[in-house]
Amino acid sequence: MPTRPRVRHAVISVVLGAALIGCTPPSNTGQARTAAATTSGEATSSAPTTTEMPYLTTTPTLEVTGDAVKPGTKLKFGEQAIIPFYSRYAKGVVGLTVTVESVKAPDADIDGLPLKEEDKAKLRGKNFFFVREKLTNVDGTNLAEVTSPILTARTKSGGWPGSLLGMGKADVAGCEDQNFAPKDFSVKGAVFESCRLHFGVASDPITSLSYTSQPYESADSRAVIWRNK
């Protein structure tokens, strides 16, 4: 999945049902600038040094090969799935592990979110659900600055947890908004951990998370699904 920038000027809303987050491709960060030097009154310029970004504007075809899990694979929270993945630079595979933590939403954290007062009121008394993702670089592919996957969450009742839409930064205690891998996430064995914030009621927690990006699909029989048991 290609990297995407944080959305900093979108309208913020609070919902209790399904949530969609829109993203756009990033600018060409990481490309070196053209260098120019003047010596003895004669101008010379060196050729620009660039880093190949074949997937900056195109989407590669990913396939289920080797150790990658098959569509329809079901795992428990905490178990790792090997999935095809790509960055702006290359495509390979990662190990993806997911877990969910439910905590009562502290008023202090709610107060710190950039929301209107009426939206903050809707969160009071609710629980935060921290969806934690651990990505492991399995094969040494250059996955620098990738965005952690956005998983489809379902609750015990079969519904969707609430999400905060269009927020540039949604840090709360225990779940920092750090969903972009570092530049050194490009060597075999490198680990990148992230957290995405959802909310709801304690009696209806998140019980499943689905990875539906290609080469997988949204149907349960074609997705990779983690469940709490």
mmCIF file of the C-alpha atoms, coordinates in Angstrom:
data_MODEL
# 
_entry.id   MODEL 
# 
loop_
_atom_site.group_PDB 
_atom_site.id 
_atom_site.type_symbol 
_atom_site.label_atom_id 
_atom_site.label_alt_id 
_atom_site.label_comp_id 
_atom_site.label_asym_id 
_atom_site.label_entity_id 
_atom_site.label_seq_id 
_atom_site.pdbx_PDB_ins_code 
_atom_site.Cartn_x 
_atom_site.Cartn_y 
_atom_site.Cartn_z 
_atom_site.occupancy 
_atom_site.B_iso_or_equiv 
_atom_site.pdbx_formal_charge 
_atom_site.auth_seq_id 
_atom_site.auth_comp_id 
_atom_site.auth_asym_id 
_atom_site.auth_atom_id 
_atom_site.pdbx_PDB_model_num 
ATOM 1   C CA . MET A 1 1   ? 0.000   0.000   0.000   1.00 0.00 ? 1   MET A CA 1 
ATOM 2   C CA . PRO A 1 2   ? 1.539   3.320   -0.979  1.00 0.00 ? 2   PRO A CA 1 
ATOM 3   C CA . THR A 1 3   ? 2.315   5.960   1.560   1.00 0.00 ? 3   THR A CA 1 
ATOM 4   C CA . ARG A 1 4   ? -0.233  8.686   2.074   1.00 0.00 ? 4   ARG A CA 1 
ATOM 5   C CA . PRO A 1 5   ? -0.013  12.048  3.803   1.00 0.00 ? 5   PRO A CA 1 
ATOM 6   C CA . ARG A 1 6   ? -1.948  13.037  6.847   1.00 0.00 ? 6   ARG A CA 1 
ATOM 7   C CA . VAL A 1 7   ? -5.136  14.898  6.050   1.00 0.00 ? 7   VAL A CA 1 
ATOM 8   C CA . ARG A 1 8   ? -4.805  18.206  7.857   1.00 0.00 ? 8   ARG A CA 1 
ATOM 9   C CA . HIS A 1 9   ? -7.683  20.339  6.654   1.00 0.00 ? 9   HIS A CA 1 
ATOM 10  C CA . ALA A 1 10  ? -10.595 17.929  6.358   1.00 0.00 ? 10  ALA A CA 1 
ATOM 11  C CA . VAL A 1 11  ? -13.903 18.337  8.150   1.00 0.00 ? 11  VAL A CA 1 
ATOM 12  C CA . ILE A 1 12  ? -13.962 16.467  11.437  1.00 0.00 ? 12  ILE A CA 1 
ATOM 13  C CA . SER A 1 13  ? -16.978 14.405  12.365  1.00 0.00 ? 13  SER A CA 1 
ATOM 14  C CA . VAL A 1 14  ? -17.798 11.757  14.906  1.00 0.00 ? 14  VAL A CA 1 
ATOM 15  C CA . VAL A 1 15  ? -19.785 8.712   13.871  1.00 0.00 ? 15  VAL A CA 1 
ATOM 16  C CA . LEU A 1 16  ? -21.033 5.631   15.618  1.00 0.00 ? 16  LEU A CA 1 
ATOM 17  C CA . GLY A 1 17  ? -21.320 3.494   12.502  1.00 0.00 ? 17  GLY A CA 1 
ATOM 18  C CA . ALA A 1 18  ? -19.076 2.741   9.536   1.00 0.00 ? 18  ALA A CA 1 
ATOM 19  C CA . ALA A 1 19  ? -16.268 5.175   8.706   1.00 0.00 ? 19  ALA A CA 1 
ATOM 20  C CA . LEU A 1 20  ? -14.311 5.782   5.520   1.00 0.00 ? 20  LEU A CA 1 
ATOM 21  C CA . ILE A 1 21  ? -11.018 7.620   5.434   1.00 0.00 ? 21  ILE A CA 1 
ATOM 22  C CA . GLY A 1 22  ? -9.940  9.290   2.196   1.00 0.00 ? 22  GLY A CA 1 
ATOM 23  C CA . CYS A 1 23  ? -6.298  9.456   1.187   1.00 0.00 ? 23  CYS A CA 1 
ATOM 24  C CA . THR A 1 24  ? -4.244  10.835  -1.686  1.00 0.00 ? 24  THR A CA 1 
ATOM 25  C CA . PRO A 1 25  ? -0.769  9.982   -3.037  1.00 0.00 ? 25  PRO A CA 1 
ATOM 26  C CA . PRO A 1 26  ? 2.143   11.911  -1.521  1.00 0.00 ? 26  PRO A CA 1 
ATOM 27  C CA . SER A 1 27  ? 4.520   14.285  -3.213  1.00 0.00 ? 27  SER A CA 1 
ATOM 28  C CA . ASN A 1 28  ? 7.939   13.091  -4.357  1.00 0.00 ? 28  ASN A CA 1 
ATOM 29  C CA . THR A 1 29  ? 9.615   13.159  -0.968  1.00 0.00 ? 29  THR A CA 1 
ATOM 30  C CA . GLY A 1 30  ? 12.927  11.357  -0.863  1.00 0.00 ? 30  GLY A CA 1 
ATOM 31  C CA . GLN A 1 31  ? 14.125  12.506  -4.297  1.00 0.00 ? 31  GLN A CA 1 
ATOM 32  C CA . ALA A 1 32  ? 17.486  14.235  -4.239  1.00 0.00 ? 32  ALA A CA 1 
ATOM 33  C CA . ARG A 1 33  ? 17.791  17.783  -5.481  1.00 0.00 ? 33  ARG A CA 1 
ATOM 34  C CA . THR A 1 34  ? 19.884  18.736  -8.497  1.00 0.00 ? 34  THR A CA 1 
ATOM 35  C CA . ALA A 1 35  ? 23.256  20.000  -7.358  1.00 0.00 ? 35  ALA A CA 1 
ATOM 36  C CA . ALA A 1 36  ? 25.080  22.882  -9.108  1.00 0.00 ? 36  ALA A CA 1 
ATOM 37  C CA . ALA A 1 37  ? 28.556  24.288  -8.521  1.00 0.00 ? 37  ALA A CA 1 
ATOM 38  C CA . THR A 1 38  ? 30.547  27.206  -10.021 1.00 0.00 ? 38  THR A CA 1 
ATOM 39  C CA . THR A 1 39  ? 34.307  26.876  -10.380 1.00 0.00 ? 39  THR A CA 1 
ATOM 40  C CA . SER A 1 40  ? 36.700  29.450  -11.907 1.00 0.00 ? 40  SER A CA 1 
ATOM 41  C CA . GLY A 1 41  ? 33.820  31.315  -13.499 1.00 0.00 ? 41  GLY A CA 1 
ATOM 42  C CA . GLU A 1 42  ? 32.565  28.208  -15.320 1.00 0.00 ? 42  GLU A CA 1 
ATOM 43  C CA . ALA A 1 43  ? 29.202  26.734  -14.333 1.00 0.00 ? 43  ALA A CA 1 
ATOM 44  C CA . THR A 1 44  ? 28.902  22.980  -14.106 1.00 0.00 ? 44  THR A CA 1 
ATOM 45  C CA . SER A 1 45  ? 26.107  20.859  -12.787 1.00 0.00 ? 45  SER A CA 1 
ATOM 46  C CA . SER A 1 46  ? 26.086  17.268  -11.666 1.00 0.00 ? 46  SER A CA 1 
ATOM 47  C CA . ALA A 1 47  ? 23.351  14.899  -12.763 1.00 0.00 ? 47  ALA A CA 1 
ATOM 48  C CA . PRO A 1 48  ? 20.549  14.667  -10.198 1.00 0.00 ? 48  PRO A CA 1 
ATOM 49  C CA . THR A 1 49  ? 20.654  11.689  -7.914  1.00 0.00 ? 49  THR A CA 1 
ATOM 50  C CA . THR A 1 50  ? 17.216  10.162  -7.626  1.00 0.00 ? 50  THR A CA 1 
ATOM 51  C CA . THR A 1 51  ? 15.669  7.236   -5.867  1.00 0.00 ? 51  THR A CA 1 
ATOM 52  C CA . GLU A 1 52  ? 13.481  5.071   -8.075  1.00 0.00 ? 52  GLU A CA 1 
ATOM 53  C CA . MET A 1 53  ? 9.814   5.352   -7.117  1.00 0.00 ? 53  MET A CA 1 
ATOM 54  C CA . PRO A 1 54  ? 8.049   3.130   -9.656  1.00 0.00 ? 54  PRO A CA 1 
ATOM 55  C CA . TYR A 1 55  ? 4.894   2.834   -7.554  1.00 0.00 ? 55  TYR A CA 1 
ATOM 56  C CA . LEU A 1 56  ? 4.439   6.482   -6.642  1.00 0.00 ? 56  LEU A CA 1 
ATOM 57  C CA . THR A 1 57  ? 1.617   6.942   -9.147  1.00 0.00 ? 57  THR A CA 1 
ATOM 58  C CA . THR A 1 58  ? 0.954   3.396   -10.339 1.00 0.00 ? 58  THR A CA 1 
ATOM 59  C CA . THR A 1 59  ? -0.376  0.382   -8.464  1.00 0.00 ? 59  THR A CA 1 
ATOM 60  C CA . PRO A 1 60  ? 1.548   -2.851  -8.951  1.00 0.00 ? 60  PRO A CA 1 
ATOM 61  C CA . THR A 1 61  ? -0.147  -6.221  -9.213  1.00 0.00 ? 61  THR A CA 1 
ATOM 62  C CA . LEU A 1 62  ? 0.350   -8.228  -6.040  1.00 0.00 ? 62  LEU A CA 1 
ATOM 63  C CA . GLU A 1 63  ? 0.065   -12.004 -6.019  1.00 0.00 ? 63  GLU A CA 1 
ATOM 64  C CA . VAL A 1 64  ? -0.280  -14.680 -3.351  1.00 0.00 ? 64  VAL A CA 1 
ATOM 65  C CA . THR A 1 65  ? 2.953   -16.621 -3.672  1.00 0.00 ? 65  THR A CA 1 
ATOM 66  C CA . GLY A 1 66  ? 5.444   -18.313 -1.385  1.00 0.00 ? 66  GLY A CA 1 
ATOM 67  C CA . ASP A 1 67  ? 4.596   -17.923 2.306   1.00 0.00 ? 67  ASP A CA 1 
ATOM 68  C CA . ALA A 1 68  ? 1.819   -15.371 1.751   1.00 0.00 ? 68  ALA A CA 1 
ATOM 69  C CA . VAL A 1 69  ? -1.472  -16.432 3.335   1.00 0.00 ? 69  VAL A CA 1 
ATOM 70  C CA . LYS A 1 70  ? -4.293  -17.480 1.058   1.00 0.00 ? 70  LYS A CA 1 
ATOM 71  C CA . PRO A 1 71  ? -7.530  -15.495 0.672   1.00 0.00 ? 71  PRO A CA 1 
ATOM 72  C CA . GLY A 1 72  ? -10.036 -16.540 3.311   1.00 0.00 ? 72  GLY A CA 1 
ATOM 73  C CA . THR A 1 73  ? -7.340  -17.191 5.945   1.00 0.00 ? 73  THR A CA 1 
ATOM 74  C CA . LYS A 1 74  ? -8.586  -16.757 9.510   1.00 0.00 ? 74  LYS A CA 1 
ATOM 75  C CA . LEU A 1 75  ? -6.293  -16.095 12.452  1.00 0.00 ? 75  LEU A CA 1 
ATOM 76  C CA . LYS A 1 76  ? -6.540  -15.128 16.100  1.00 0.00 ? 76  LYS A CA 1 
ATOM 77  C CA . PHE A 1 77  ? -5.571  -11.697 17.373  1.00 0.00 ? 77  PHE A CA 1 
ATOM 78  C CA . GLY A 1 78  ? -1.826  -11.769 17.910  1.00 0.00 ? 78  GLY A CA 1 
ATOM 79  C CA . GLU A 1 79  ? -1.071  -14.266 15.129  1.00 0.00 ? 79  GLU A CA 1 
ATOM 80  C CA . GLN A 1 80  ? 1.063   -13.153 12.203  1.00 0.00 ? 80  GLN A CA 1 
ATOM 81  C CA . ALA A 1 81  ? -0.019  -13.278 8.560   1.00 0.00 ? 81  ALA A CA 1 
ATOM 82  C CA . ILE A 1 82  ? 2.453   -12.942 5.710   1.00 0.00 ? 82  ILE A CA 1 
ATOM 83  C CA . ILE A 1 83  ? 0.888   -10.657 3.113   1.00 0.00 ? 83  ILE A CA 1 
ATOM 84  C CA . PRO A 1 84  ? 2.054   -9.139  -0.187  1.00 0.00 ? 84  PRO A CA 1 
ATOM 85  C CA . PHE A 1 85  ? 2.784   -5.440  0.263   1.00 0.00 ? 85  PHE A CA 1 
ATOM 86  C CA . TYR A 1 86  ? 4.349   -2.532  -1.581  1.00 0.00 ? 86  TYR A CA 1 
ATOM 87  C CA . SER A 1 87  ? 5.781   0.920   -1.042  1.00 0.00 ? 87  SER A CA 1 
ATOM 88  C CA . ARG A 1 88  ? 6.602   3.694   -3.500  1.00 0.00 ? 88  ARG A CA 1 
ATOM 89  C CA . TYR A 1 89  ? 9.910   1.934   -4.093  1.00 0.00 ? 89  TYR A CA 1 
ATOM 90  C CA . ALA A 1 90  ? 9.320   -1.827  -4.294  1.00 0.00 ? 90  ALA A CA 1 
ATOM 91  C CA . LYS A 1 91  ? 6.981   -4.712  -3.641  1.00 0.00 ? 91  LYS A CA 1 
ATOM 92  C CA . GLY A 1 92  ? 7.549   -7.683  -1.380  1.00 0.00 ? 92  GLY A CA 1 
ATOM 93  C CA . VAL A 1 93  ? 5.920   -9.185  1.707   1.00 0.00 ? 93  VAL A CA 1 
ATOM 94  C CA . VAL A 1 94  ? 5.424   -8.188  5.337   1.00 0.00 ? 94  VAL A CA 1 
ATOM 95  C CA . GLY A 1 95  ? 4.381   -10.011 8.463   1.00 0.00 ? 95  GLY A CA 1 
ATOM 96  C CA . LEU A 1 96  ? 1.255   -8.375  9.884   1.00 0.00 ? 96  LEU A CA 1 
ATOM 97  C CA . THR A 1 97  ? 0.090   -8.959  13.446  1.00 0.00 ? 97  THR A CA 1 
ATOM 98  C CA . VAL A 1 98  ? -2.948  -7.196  14.928  1.00 0.00 ? 98  VAL A CA 1 
ATOM 99  C CA . THR A 1 99  ? -4.395  -6.858  18.409  1.00 0.00 ? 99  THR A CA 1 
ATOM 100 C CA . VAL A 1 100 ? -7.161  -4.784  19.996  1.00 0.00 ? 100 VAL A CA 1 
ATOM 101 C CA . GLU A 1 101 ? -7.208  -3.101  23.394  1.00 0.00 ? 101 GLU A CA 1 
ATOM 102 C CA . SER A 1 102 ? -10.350 -1.595  24.924  1.00 0.00 ? 102 SER A CA 1 
ATOM 103 C CA . VAL A 1 103 ? -10.060 1.188   27.515  1.00 0.00 ? 103 VAL A CA 1 
ATOM 104 C CA . LYS A 1 104 ? -12.541 3.654   28.981  1.00 0.00 ? 104 LYS A CA 1 
ATOM 105 C CA . ALA A 1 105 ? -12.125 6.961   27.187  1.00 0.00 ? 105 ALA A CA 1 
ATOM 106 C CA . PRO A 1 106 ? -10.688 9.480   29.689  1.00 0.00 ? 106 PRO A CA 1 
ATOM 107 C CA . ASP A 1 107 ? -12.323 12.910  29.645  1.00 0.00 ? 107 ASP A CA 1 
ATOM 108 C CA . ALA A 1 108 ? -8.859  14.497  29.510  1.00 0.00 ? 108 ALA A CA 1 
ATOM 109 C CA . ASP A 1 109 ? -8.079  12.670  26.256  1.00 0.00 ? 109 ASP A CA 1 
ATOM 110 C CA . ILE A 1 110 ? -11.466 13.559  24.792  1.00 0.00 ? 110 ILE A CA 1 
ATOM 111 C CA . ASP A 1 111 ? -10.908 17.208  25.725  1.00 0.00 ? 111 ASP A CA 1 
ATOM 112 C CA . GLY A 1 112 ? -7.572  17.124  23.888  1.00 0.00 ? 112 GLY A CA 1 
ATOM 113 C CA . LEU A 1 113 ? -9.065  16.023  20.568  1.00 0.00 ? 113 LEU A CA 1 
ATOM 114 C CA . PRO A 1 114 ? -9.652  18.789  17.983  1.00 0.00 ? 114 PRO A CA 1 
ATOM 115 C CA . LEU A 1 115 ? -13.437 18.352  18.014  1.00 0.00 ? 115 LEU A CA 1 
ATOM 116 C CA . LYS A 1 116 ? -16.431 20.563  18.597  1.00 0.00 ? 116 LYS A CA 1 
ATOM 117 C CA . GLU A 1 117 ? -17.930 20.388  22.073  1.00 0.00 ? 117 GLU A CA 1 
ATOM 118 C CA . GLU A 1 118 ? -21.046 18.596  20.817  1.00 0.00 ? 118 GLU A CA 1 
ATOM 119 C CA . ASP A 1 119 ? -18.835 15.935  19.216  1.00 0.00 ? 119 ASP A CA 1 
ATOM 120 C CA . LYS A 1 120 ? -16.783 15.530  22.363  1.00 0.00 ? 120 LYS A CA 1 
ATOM 121 C CA . ALA A 1 121 ? -20.023 15.001  24.278  1.00 0.00 ? 121 ALA A CA 1 
ATOM 122 C CA . LYS A 1 122 ? -20.808 12.015  22.051  1.00 0.00 ? 122 LYS A CA 1 
ATOM 123 C CA . LEU A 1 123 ? -17.557 10.352  23.123  1.00 0.00 ? 123 LEU A CA 1 
ATOM 124 C CA . ARG A 1 124 ? -17.991 10.771  26.867  1.00 0.00 ? 124 ARG A CA 1 
ATOM 125 C CA . GLY A 1 125 ? -18.761 7.505   28.603  1.00 0.00 ? 125 GLY A CA 1 
ATOM 126 C CA . LYS A 1 126 ? -17.579 5.521   25.587  1.00 0.00 ? 126 LYS A CA 1 
ATOM 127 C CA . ASN A 1 127 ? -14.581 3.212   25.271  1.00 0.00 ? 127 ASN A CA 1 
ATOM 128 C CA . PHE A 1 128 ? -11.547 3.741   23.084  1.00 0.00 ? 128 PHE A CA 1 
ATOM 129 C CA . PHE A 1 129 ? -10.562 0.718   21.005  1.00 0.00 ? 129 PHE A CA 1 
ATOM 130 C CA . PHE A 1 130 ? -6.869  0.707   20.139  1.00 0.00 ? 130 PHE A CA 1 
ATOM 131 C CA . VAL A 1 131 ? -6.215  -1.339  16.997  1.00 0.00 ? 131 VAL A CA 1 
ATOM 132 C CA . ARG A 1 132 ? -2.504  -2.101  17.139  1.00 0.00 ? 132 ARG A CA 1 
ATOM 133 C CA . GLU A 1 133 ? -0.640  -3.258  14.049  1.00 0.00 ? 133 GLU A CA 1 
ATOM 134 C CA . LYS A 1 134 ? 2.853   -4.710  13.980  1.00 0.00 ? 134 LYS A CA 1 
ATOM 135 C CA . LEU A 1 135 ? 4.526   -4.911  10.581  1.00 0.00 ? 135 LEU A CA 1 
ATOM 136 C CA . THR A 1 136 ? 7.716   -6.915  10.125  1.00 0.00 ? 136 THR A CA 1 
ATOM 137 C CA . ASN A 1 137 ? 9.864   -6.564  7.027   1.00 0.00 ? 137 ASN A CA 1 
ATOM 138 C CA . VAL A 1 138 ? 10.179  -10.225 6.053   1.00 0.00 ? 138 VAL A CA 1 
ATOM 139 C CA . ASP A 1 139 ? 12.312  -10.108 2.926   1.00 0.00 ? 139 ASP A CA 1 
ATOM 140 C CA . GLY A 1 140 ? 14.298  -6.873  3.042   1.00 0.00 ? 140 GLY A CA 1 
ATOM 141 C CA . THR A 1 141 ? 12.102  -5.008  0.553   1.00 0.00 ? 141 THR A CA 1 
ATOM 142 C CA . ASN A 1 142 ? 12.446  -1.214  0.671   1.00 0.00 ? 142 ASN A CA 1 
ATOM 143 C CA . LEU A 1 143 ? 9.186   -0.357  2.428   1.00 0.00 ? 143 LEU A CA 1 
ATOM 144 C CA . ALA A 1 144 ? 10.324  3.025   3.715   1.00 0.00 ? 144 ALA A CA 1 
ATOM 145 C CA . GLU A 1 145 ? 7.510   5.379   4.736   1.00 0.00 ? 145 GLU A CA 1 
ATOM 146 C CA . VAL A 1 146 ? 4.636   3.016   3.980   1.00 0.00 ? 146 VAL A CA 1 
ATOM 147 C CA . THR A 1 147 ? 1.314   3.634   5.661   1.00 0.00 ? 147 THR A CA 1 
ATOM 148 C CA . SER A 1 148 ? 0.061   0.996   8.058   1.00 0.00 ? 148 SER A CA 1 
ATOM 149 C CA . PRO A 1 149 ? -2.974  -0.853  6.654   1.00 0.00 ? 149 PRO A CA 1 
ATOM 150 C CA . ILE A 1 150 ? -6.470  0.422   7.358   1.00 0.00 ? 150 ILE A CA 1 
ATOM 151 C CA . LEU A 1 151 ? -8.334  -2.685  8.497   1.00 0.00 ? 151 LEU A CA 1 
ATOM 152 C CA . THR A 1 152 ? -12.072 -3.262  8.449   1.00 0.00 ? 152 THR A CA 1 
ATOM 153 C CA . ALA A 1 153 ? -13.218 -3.581  12.071  1.00 0.00 ? 153 ALA A CA 1 
ATOM 154 C CA . ARG A 1 154 ? -16.413 -5.320  13.158  1.00 0.00 ? 154 ARG A CA 1 
ATOM 155 C CA . THR A 1 155 ? -17.910 -5.438  16.631  1.00 0.00 ? 155 THR A CA 1 
ATOM 156 C CA . LYS A 1 156 ? -19.476 -8.228  18.646  1.00 0.00 ? 156 LYS A CA 1 
ATOM 157 C CA . SER A 1 157 ? -22.954 -7.206  17.437  1.00 0.00 ? 157 SER A CA 1 
ATOM 158 C CA . GLY A 1 158 ? -21.843 -7.367  13.806  1.00 0.00 ? 158 GLY A CA 1 
ATOM 159 C CA . GLY A 1 159 ? -21.689 -3.603  13.414  1.00 0.00 ? 159 GLY A CA 1 
ATOM 160 C CA . TRP A 1 160 ? -18.832 -1.157  12.986  1.00 0.00 ? 160 TRP A CA 1 
ATOM 161 C CA . PRO A 1 161 ? -17.041 0.804   15.693  1.00 0.00 ? 161 PRO A CA 1 
ATOM 162 C CA . GLY A 1 162 ? -16.959 4.579   15.593  1.00 0.00 ? 162 GLY A CA 1 
ATOM 163 C CA . SER A 1 163 ? -14.031 6.447   14.069  1.00 0.00 ? 163 SER A CA 1 
ATOM 164 C CA . LEU A 1 164 ? -12.810 10.019  13.950  1.00 0.00 ? 164 LEU A CA 1 
ATOM 165 C CA . LEU A 1 165 ? -12.964 11.227  10.369  1.00 0.00 ? 165 LEU A CA 1 
ATOM 166 C CA . GLY A 1 166 ? -10.590 13.643  8.677   1.00 0.00 ? 166 GLY A CA 1 
ATOM 167 C CA . MET A 1 167 ? -8.319  14.158  11.656  1.00 0.00 ? 167 MET A CA 1 
ATOM 168 C CA . GLY A 1 168 ? -4.725  15.111  10.984  1.00 0.00 ? 168 GLY A CA 1 
ATOM 169 C CA . LYS A 1 169 ? -3.578  13.878  14.377  1.00 0.00 ? 169 LYS A CA 1 
ATOM 170 C CA . ALA A 1 170 ? -5.520  11.935  16.974  1.00 0.00 ? 170 ALA A CA 1 
ATOM 171 C CA . ASP A 1 171 ? -3.129  11.142  19.796  1.00 0.00 ? 171 ASP A CA 1 
ATOM 172 C CA . VAL A 1 172 ? -4.592  9.813   23.025  1.00 0.00 ? 172 VAL A CA 1 
ATOM 173 C CA . ALA A 1 173 ? -2.821  8.174   25.937  1.00 0.00 ? 173 ALA A CA 1 
ATOM 174 C CA . GLY A 1 174 ? -1.691  4.721   24.855  1.00 0.00 ? 174 GLY A CA 1 
ATOM 175 C CA . CYS A 1 175 ? -2.392  5.210   21.143  1.00 0.00 ? 175 CYS A CA 1 
ATOM 176 C CA . GLU A 1 176 ? -0.180  7.673   19.313  1.00 0.00 ? 176 GLU A CA 1 
ATOM 177 C CA . ASP A 1 177 ? -1.019  8.645   15.761  1.00 0.00 ? 177 ASP A CA 1 
ATOM 178 C CA . GLN A 1 178 ? 2.141   7.268   14.118  1.00 0.00 ? 178 GLN A CA 1 
ATOM 179 C CA . ASN A 1 179 ? 0.933   5.378   11.056  1.00 0.00 ? 179 ASN A CA 1 
ATOM 180 C CA . PHE A 1 180 ? 3.847   6.037   8.688   1.00 0.00 ? 180 PHE A CA 1 
ATOM 181 C CA . ALA A 1 181 ? 6.846   3.704   8.739   1.00 0.00 ? 181 ALA A CA 1 
ATOM 182 C CA . PRO A 1 182 ? 10.299  5.237   9.235   1.00 0.00 ? 182 PRO A CA 1 
ATOM 183 C CA . LYS A 1 183 ? 12.772  5.537   6.374   1.00 0.00 ? 183 LYS A CA 1 
ATOM 184 C CA . ASP A 1 184 ? 14.793  2.619   7.738   1.00 0.00 ? 184 ASP A CA 1 
ATOM 185 C CA . PHE A 1 185 ? 11.885  0.190   7.336   1.00 0.00 ? 185 PHE A CA 1 
ATOM 186 C CA . SER A 1 186 ? 13.859  -1.237  4.442   1.00 0.00 ? 186 SER A CA 1 
ATOM 187 C CA . VAL A 1 187 ? 15.920  -4.064  5.896   1.00 0.00 ? 187 VAL A CA 1 
ATOM 188 C CA . LYS A 1 188 ? 15.011  -7.627  6.693   1.00 0.00 ? 188 LYS A CA 1 
ATOM 189 C CA . GLY A 1 189 ? 13.712  -7.982  10.245  1.00 0.00 ? 189 GLY A CA 1 
ATOM 190 C CA . ALA A 1 190 ? 12.820  -4.308  10.687  1.00 0.00 ? 190 ALA A CA 1 
ATOM 191 C CA . VAL A 1 191 ? 9.669   -3.771  12.769  1.00 0.00 ? 191 VAL A CA 1 
ATOM 192 C CA . PHE A 1 192 ? 7.144   -0.941  12.559  1.00 0.00 ? 192 PHE A CA 1 
ATOM 193 C CA . GLU A 1 193 ? 4.266   -0.628  15.047  1.00 0.00 ? 193 GLU A CA 1 
ATOM 194 C CA . SER A 1 194 ? 1.243   1.642   14.763  1.00 0.00 ? 194 SER A CA 1 
ATOM 195 C CA . CYS A 1 195 ? -2.090  2.281   16.452  1.00 0.00 ? 195 CYS A CA 1 
ATOM 196 C CA . ARG A 1 196 ? -5.451  3.350   15.021  1.00 0.00 ? 196 ARG A CA 1 
ATOM 197 C CA . LEU A 1 197 ? -8.167  4.816   17.226  1.00 0.00 ? 197 LEU A CA 1 
ATOM 198 C CA . HIS A 1 198 ? -11.794 3.613   17.225  1.00 0.00 ? 198 HIS A CA 1 
ATOM 199 C CA . PHE A 1 199 ? -14.493 3.974   19.859  1.00 0.00 ? 199 PHE A CA 1 
ATOM 200 C CA . GLY A 1 200 ? -17.753 2.454   21.012  1.00 0.00 ? 200 GLY A CA 1 
ATOM 201 C CA . VAL A 1 201 ? -19.341 0.880   24.067  1.00 0.00 ? 201 VAL A CA 1 
ATOM 202 C CA . ALA A 1 202 ? -17.621 -1.647  26.288  1.00 0.00 ? 202 ALA A CA 1 
ATOM 203 C CA . SER A 1 203 ? -20.424 -4.188  25.777  1.00 0.00 ? 203 SER A CA 1 
ATOM 204 C CA . ASP A 1 204 ? -19.888 -4.199  22.001  1.00 0.00 ? 204 ASP A CA 1 
ATOM 205 C CA . PRO A 1 205 ? -16.119 -4.389  21.463  1.00 0.00 ? 205 PRO A CA 1 
ATOM 206 C CA . ILE A 1 206 ? -14.217 -5.033  18.250  1.00 0.00 ? 206 ILE A CA 1 
ATOM 207 C CA . THR A 1 207 ? -14.096 -8.786  17.696  1.00 0.00 ? 207 THR A CA 1 
ATOM 208 C CA . SER A 1 208 ? -12.687 -9.026  14.152  1.00 0.00 ? 208 SER A CA 1 
ATOM 209 C CA . LEU A 1 209 ? -10.382 -7.158  11.809  1.00 0.00 ? 209 LEU A CA 1 
ATOM 210 C CA . SER A 1 210 ? -10.156 -7.794  8.075   1.00 0.00 ? 210 SER A CA 1 
ATOM 211 C CA . TYR A 1 211 ? -7.393  -7.038  5.584   1.00 0.00 ? 211 TYR A CA 1 
ATOM 212 C CA . THR A 1 212 ? -9.056  -6.560  2.199   1.00 0.00 ? 212 THR A CA 1 
ATOM 213 C CA . SER A 1 213 ? -6.452  -4.826  0.026   1.00 0.00 ? 213 SER A CA 1 
ATOM 214 C CA . GLN A 1 214 ? -5.241  -6.591  -3.115  1.00 0.00 ? 214 GLN A CA 1 
ATOM 215 C CA . PRO A 1 215 ? -4.585  -9.419  -3.721  1.00 0.00 ? 215 PRO A CA 1 
ATOM 216 C CA . TYR A 1 216 ? -7.360  -9.972  -1.154  1.00 0.00 ? 216 TYR A CA 1 
ATOM 217 C CA . GLU A 1 217 ? -10.969 -8.749  -1.361  1.00 0.00 ? 217 GLU A CA 1 
ATOM 218 C CA . SER A 1 218 ? -13.798 -7.542  0.876   1.00 0.00 ? 218 SER A CA 1 
ATOM 219 C CA . ALA A 1 219 ? -15.769 -10.813 0.925   1.00 0.00 ? 219 ALA A CA 1 
ATOM 220 C CA . ASP A 1 220 ? -14.939 -12.941 3.985   1.00 0.00 ? 220 ASP A CA 1 
ATOM 221 C CA . SER A 1 221 ? -13.990 -15.814 1.692   1.00 0.00 ? 221 SER A CA 1 
ATOM 222 C CA . ARG A 1 222 ? -11.345 -13.604 0.019   1.00 0.00 ? 222 ARG A CA 1 
ATOM 223 C CA . ALA A 1 223 ? -10.101 -11.509 2.960   1.00 0.00 ? 223 ALA A CA 1 
ATOM 224 C CA . VAL A 1 224 ? -7.561  -12.158 5.717   1.00 0.00 ? 224 VAL A CA 1 
ATOM 225 C CA . ILE A 1 225 ? -9.456  -12.023 9.008   1.00 0.00 ? 225 ILE A CA 1 
ATOM 226 C CA . TRP A 1 226 ? -8.266  -11.857 12.609  1.00 0.00 ? 226 TRP A CA 1 
ATOM 227 C CA . ARG A 1 227 ? -10.720 -12.715 15.383  1.00 0.00 ? 227 ARG A CA 1 
ATOM 228 C CA . ASN A 1 228 ? -10.557 -12.435 19.140  1.00 0.00 ? 228 ASN A CA 1 
ATOM 229 C CA . LYS A 1 229 ? -11.034 -16.197 19.536  1.00 0.00 ? 229 LYS A CA 1 
# 
